[in-house]
mmCIF file of C-alpha atoms in Angstrom:
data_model
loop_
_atom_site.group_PDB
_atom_site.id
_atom_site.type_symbol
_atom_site.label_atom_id
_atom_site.label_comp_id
_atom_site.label_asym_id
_atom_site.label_seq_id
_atom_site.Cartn_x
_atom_site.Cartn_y
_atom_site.Cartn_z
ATOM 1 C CA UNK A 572 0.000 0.000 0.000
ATOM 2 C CA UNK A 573 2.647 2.806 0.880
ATOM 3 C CA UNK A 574 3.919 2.232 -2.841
ATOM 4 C CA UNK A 575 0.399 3.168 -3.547
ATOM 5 C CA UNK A 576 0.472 6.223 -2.003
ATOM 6 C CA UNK A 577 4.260 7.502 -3.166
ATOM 7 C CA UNK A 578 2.847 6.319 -6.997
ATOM 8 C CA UNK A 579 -0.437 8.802 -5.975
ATOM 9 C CA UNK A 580 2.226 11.919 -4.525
ATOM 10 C CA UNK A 581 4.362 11.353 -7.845
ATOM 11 C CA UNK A 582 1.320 12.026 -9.825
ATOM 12 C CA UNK A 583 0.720 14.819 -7.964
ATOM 13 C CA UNK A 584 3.914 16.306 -8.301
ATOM 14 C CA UNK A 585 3.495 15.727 -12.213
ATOM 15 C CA UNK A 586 0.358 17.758 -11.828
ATOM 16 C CA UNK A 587 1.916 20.436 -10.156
ATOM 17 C CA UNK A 588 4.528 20.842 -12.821
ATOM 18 C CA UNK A 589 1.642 21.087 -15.468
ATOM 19 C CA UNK A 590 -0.363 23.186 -13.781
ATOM 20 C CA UNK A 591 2.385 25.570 -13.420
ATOM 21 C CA UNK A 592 2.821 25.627 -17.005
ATOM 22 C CA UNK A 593 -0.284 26.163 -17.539
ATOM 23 C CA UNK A 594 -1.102 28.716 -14.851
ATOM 24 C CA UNK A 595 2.211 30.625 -16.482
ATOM 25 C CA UNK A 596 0.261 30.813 -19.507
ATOM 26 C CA UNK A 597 -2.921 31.713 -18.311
ATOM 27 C CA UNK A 598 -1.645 34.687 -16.177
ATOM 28 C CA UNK A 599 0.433 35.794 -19.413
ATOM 29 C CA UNK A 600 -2.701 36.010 -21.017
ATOM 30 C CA UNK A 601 -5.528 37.321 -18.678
ATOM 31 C CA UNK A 602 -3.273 38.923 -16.175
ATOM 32 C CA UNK A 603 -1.441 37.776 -13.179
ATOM 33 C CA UNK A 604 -4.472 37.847 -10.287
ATOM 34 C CA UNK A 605 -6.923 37.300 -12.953
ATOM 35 C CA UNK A 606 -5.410 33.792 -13.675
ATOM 36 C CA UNK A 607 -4.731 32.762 -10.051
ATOM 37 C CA UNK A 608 -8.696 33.509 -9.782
ATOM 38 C CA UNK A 609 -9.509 31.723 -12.616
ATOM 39 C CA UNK A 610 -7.687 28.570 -11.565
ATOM 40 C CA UNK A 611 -8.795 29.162 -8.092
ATOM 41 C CA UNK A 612 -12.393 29.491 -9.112
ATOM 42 C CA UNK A 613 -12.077 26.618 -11.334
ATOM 43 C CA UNK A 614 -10.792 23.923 -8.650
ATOM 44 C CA UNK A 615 -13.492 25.356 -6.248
ATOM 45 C CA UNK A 616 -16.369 24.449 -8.707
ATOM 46 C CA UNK A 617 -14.548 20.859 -9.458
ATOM 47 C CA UNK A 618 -14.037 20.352 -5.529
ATOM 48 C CA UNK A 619 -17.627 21.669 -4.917
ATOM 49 C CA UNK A 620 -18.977 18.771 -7.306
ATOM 50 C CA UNK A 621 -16.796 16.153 -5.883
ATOM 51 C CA UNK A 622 -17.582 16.774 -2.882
ATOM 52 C CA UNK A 623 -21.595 17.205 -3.310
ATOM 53 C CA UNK A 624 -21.136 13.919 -4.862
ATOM 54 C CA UNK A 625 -18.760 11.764 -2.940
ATOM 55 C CA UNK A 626 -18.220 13.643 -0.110
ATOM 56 C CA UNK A 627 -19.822 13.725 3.716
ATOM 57 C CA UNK A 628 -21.405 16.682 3.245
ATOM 58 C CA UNK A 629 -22.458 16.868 6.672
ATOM 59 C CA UNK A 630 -19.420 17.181 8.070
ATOM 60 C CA UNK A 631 -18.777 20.707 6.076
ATOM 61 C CA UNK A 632 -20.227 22.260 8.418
ATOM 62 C CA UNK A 633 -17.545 20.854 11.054
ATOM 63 C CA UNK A 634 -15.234 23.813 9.459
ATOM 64 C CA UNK A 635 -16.948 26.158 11.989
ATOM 65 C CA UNK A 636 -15.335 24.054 14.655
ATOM 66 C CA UNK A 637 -11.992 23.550 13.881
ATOM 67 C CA UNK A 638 -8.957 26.041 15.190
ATOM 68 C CA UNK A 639 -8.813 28.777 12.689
ATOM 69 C CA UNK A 640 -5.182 28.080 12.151
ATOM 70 C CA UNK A 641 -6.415 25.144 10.425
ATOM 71 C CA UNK A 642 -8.229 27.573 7.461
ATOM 72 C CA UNK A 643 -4.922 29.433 6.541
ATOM 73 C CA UNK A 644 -4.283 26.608 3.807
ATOM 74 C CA UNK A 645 -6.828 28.126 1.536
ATOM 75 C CA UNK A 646 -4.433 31.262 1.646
ATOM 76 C CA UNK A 647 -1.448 29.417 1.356
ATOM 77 C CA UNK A 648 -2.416 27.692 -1.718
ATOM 78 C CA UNK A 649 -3.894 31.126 -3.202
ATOM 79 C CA UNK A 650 -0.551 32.858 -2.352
ATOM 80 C CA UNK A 651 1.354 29.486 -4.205
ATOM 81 C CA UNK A 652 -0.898 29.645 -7.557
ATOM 82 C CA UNK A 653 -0.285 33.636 -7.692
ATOM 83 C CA UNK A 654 3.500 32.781 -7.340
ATOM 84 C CA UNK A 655 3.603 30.580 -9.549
ATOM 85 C CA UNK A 656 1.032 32.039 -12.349
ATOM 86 C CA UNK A 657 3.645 35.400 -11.489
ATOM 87 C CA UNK A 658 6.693 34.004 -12.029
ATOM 88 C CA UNK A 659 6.735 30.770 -14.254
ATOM 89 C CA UNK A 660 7.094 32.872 -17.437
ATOM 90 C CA UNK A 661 9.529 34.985 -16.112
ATOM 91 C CA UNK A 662 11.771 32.000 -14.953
ATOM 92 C CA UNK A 663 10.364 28.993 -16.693
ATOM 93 C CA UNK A 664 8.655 25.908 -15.094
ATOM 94 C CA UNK A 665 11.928 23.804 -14.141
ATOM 95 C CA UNK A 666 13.289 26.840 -12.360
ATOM 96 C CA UNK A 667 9.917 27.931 -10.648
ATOM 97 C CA UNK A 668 9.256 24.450 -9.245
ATOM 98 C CA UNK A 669 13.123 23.658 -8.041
ATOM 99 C CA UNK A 670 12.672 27.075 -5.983
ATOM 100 C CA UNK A 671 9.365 25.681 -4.786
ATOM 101 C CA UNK A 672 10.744 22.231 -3.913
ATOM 102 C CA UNK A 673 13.686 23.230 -1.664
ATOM 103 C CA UNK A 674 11.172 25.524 -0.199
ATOM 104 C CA UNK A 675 9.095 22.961 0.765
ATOM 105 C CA UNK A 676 11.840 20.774 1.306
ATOM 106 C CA UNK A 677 13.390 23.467 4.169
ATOM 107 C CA UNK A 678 9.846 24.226 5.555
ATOM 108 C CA UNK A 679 8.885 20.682 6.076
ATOM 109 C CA UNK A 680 12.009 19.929 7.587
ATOM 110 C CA UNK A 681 11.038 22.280 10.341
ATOM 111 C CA UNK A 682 8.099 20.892 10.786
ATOM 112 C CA UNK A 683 8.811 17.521 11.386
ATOM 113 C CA UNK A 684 12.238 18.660 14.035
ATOM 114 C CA UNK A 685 9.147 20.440 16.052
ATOM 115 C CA UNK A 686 6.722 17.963 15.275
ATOM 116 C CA UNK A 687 4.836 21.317 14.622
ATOM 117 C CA UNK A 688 0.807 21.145 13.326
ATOM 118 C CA UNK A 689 -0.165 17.640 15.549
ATOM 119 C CA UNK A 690 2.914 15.737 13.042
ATOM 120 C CA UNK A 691 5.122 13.434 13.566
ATOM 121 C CA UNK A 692 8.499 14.647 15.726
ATOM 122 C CA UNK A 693 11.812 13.518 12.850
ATOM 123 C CA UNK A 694 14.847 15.027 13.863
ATOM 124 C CA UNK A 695 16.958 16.949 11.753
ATOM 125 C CA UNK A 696 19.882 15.174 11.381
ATOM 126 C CA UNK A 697 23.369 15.125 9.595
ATOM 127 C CA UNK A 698 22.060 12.959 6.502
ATOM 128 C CA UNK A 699 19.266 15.083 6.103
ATOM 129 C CA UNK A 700 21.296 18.629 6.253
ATOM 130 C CA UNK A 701 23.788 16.910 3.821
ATOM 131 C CA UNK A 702 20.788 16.662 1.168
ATOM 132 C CA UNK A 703 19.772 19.855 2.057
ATOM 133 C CA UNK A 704 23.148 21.124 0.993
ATOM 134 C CA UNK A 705 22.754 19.152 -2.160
ATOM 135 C CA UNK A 706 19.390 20.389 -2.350
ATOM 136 C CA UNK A 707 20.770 24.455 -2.882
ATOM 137 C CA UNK A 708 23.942 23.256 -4.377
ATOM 138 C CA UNK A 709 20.697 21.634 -7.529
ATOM 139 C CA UNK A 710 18.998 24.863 -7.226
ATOM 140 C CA UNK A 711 22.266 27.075 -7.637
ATOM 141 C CA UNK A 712 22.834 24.661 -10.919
ATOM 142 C CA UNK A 713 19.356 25.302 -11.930
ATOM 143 C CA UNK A 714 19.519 29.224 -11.799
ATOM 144 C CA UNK A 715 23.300 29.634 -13.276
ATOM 145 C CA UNK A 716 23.311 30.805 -16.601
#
């Protein structure tokens, strides 16, 4: 099963690199905070289907309930497609998305050292600030001209 789910989060990663591309595009064409809108507005209809279909529906209304802290990722993922519809024809998709991934990479590291959000405590350790090294070292290859 967990090769299931790492098959499932390398889709997703595909995706991301797609939708990049095409959010770059988009933006180029409509505007920057038209076409994070637009491909805001677009998942929220698609999620609002699934969802009516498939979903609990009832427990929607459990959003009321939970800490607020817990809503931020709506604004997190607005403030990622605006990025990203911003600065993927500027820099290119490859170059966008390596800056994203040692981002994420960094953050998350934090994350699991404090065990921070109800995760998981992992140490930072010596292995994993050796691949964080290699991690810049790939984005400072990726950016030199």
């Amino acid at each position: 099963m967990k090769w299931l789910w790492m098959l499932l989060a390398l889709a997703a990663g595909m995706a991301v690199s797609v939708q990049a591309g095409v959010n770059g595009g988009l933006g180029k064409r409509i505007g920057v905070f038209e076409g994070a809108f637009v491909s805001f507005l677009i998942g929220t209809v698609v999620l609002f289907l699934v969802q009516l279909f498939l979903g609990k529906g009832e427990l929607l209304l459990a959003m009321f309930s939970v800490p607020k802290w817990q809503l931020t990722g709506g604004v997190l993922g607005a403030f990622y497609v605006f990025v990203m519809v911003l600065i993927v024809p500027k820099i290119g998709v490859a170059n966008s998305l390596m800056a994203v991934i040692v981002g994420q990479l960094v953050m998350s590291s934090i994350v699991d050292h404090f065990g921070l959000f109800g995760g998981q405590r992992i140490p930072f350790d010596m292995m994993r600030l050796a691949a964080m090294g290699f991690l810049f070292l790939a984005l400072w290859l990726f950016f030199r001209k």
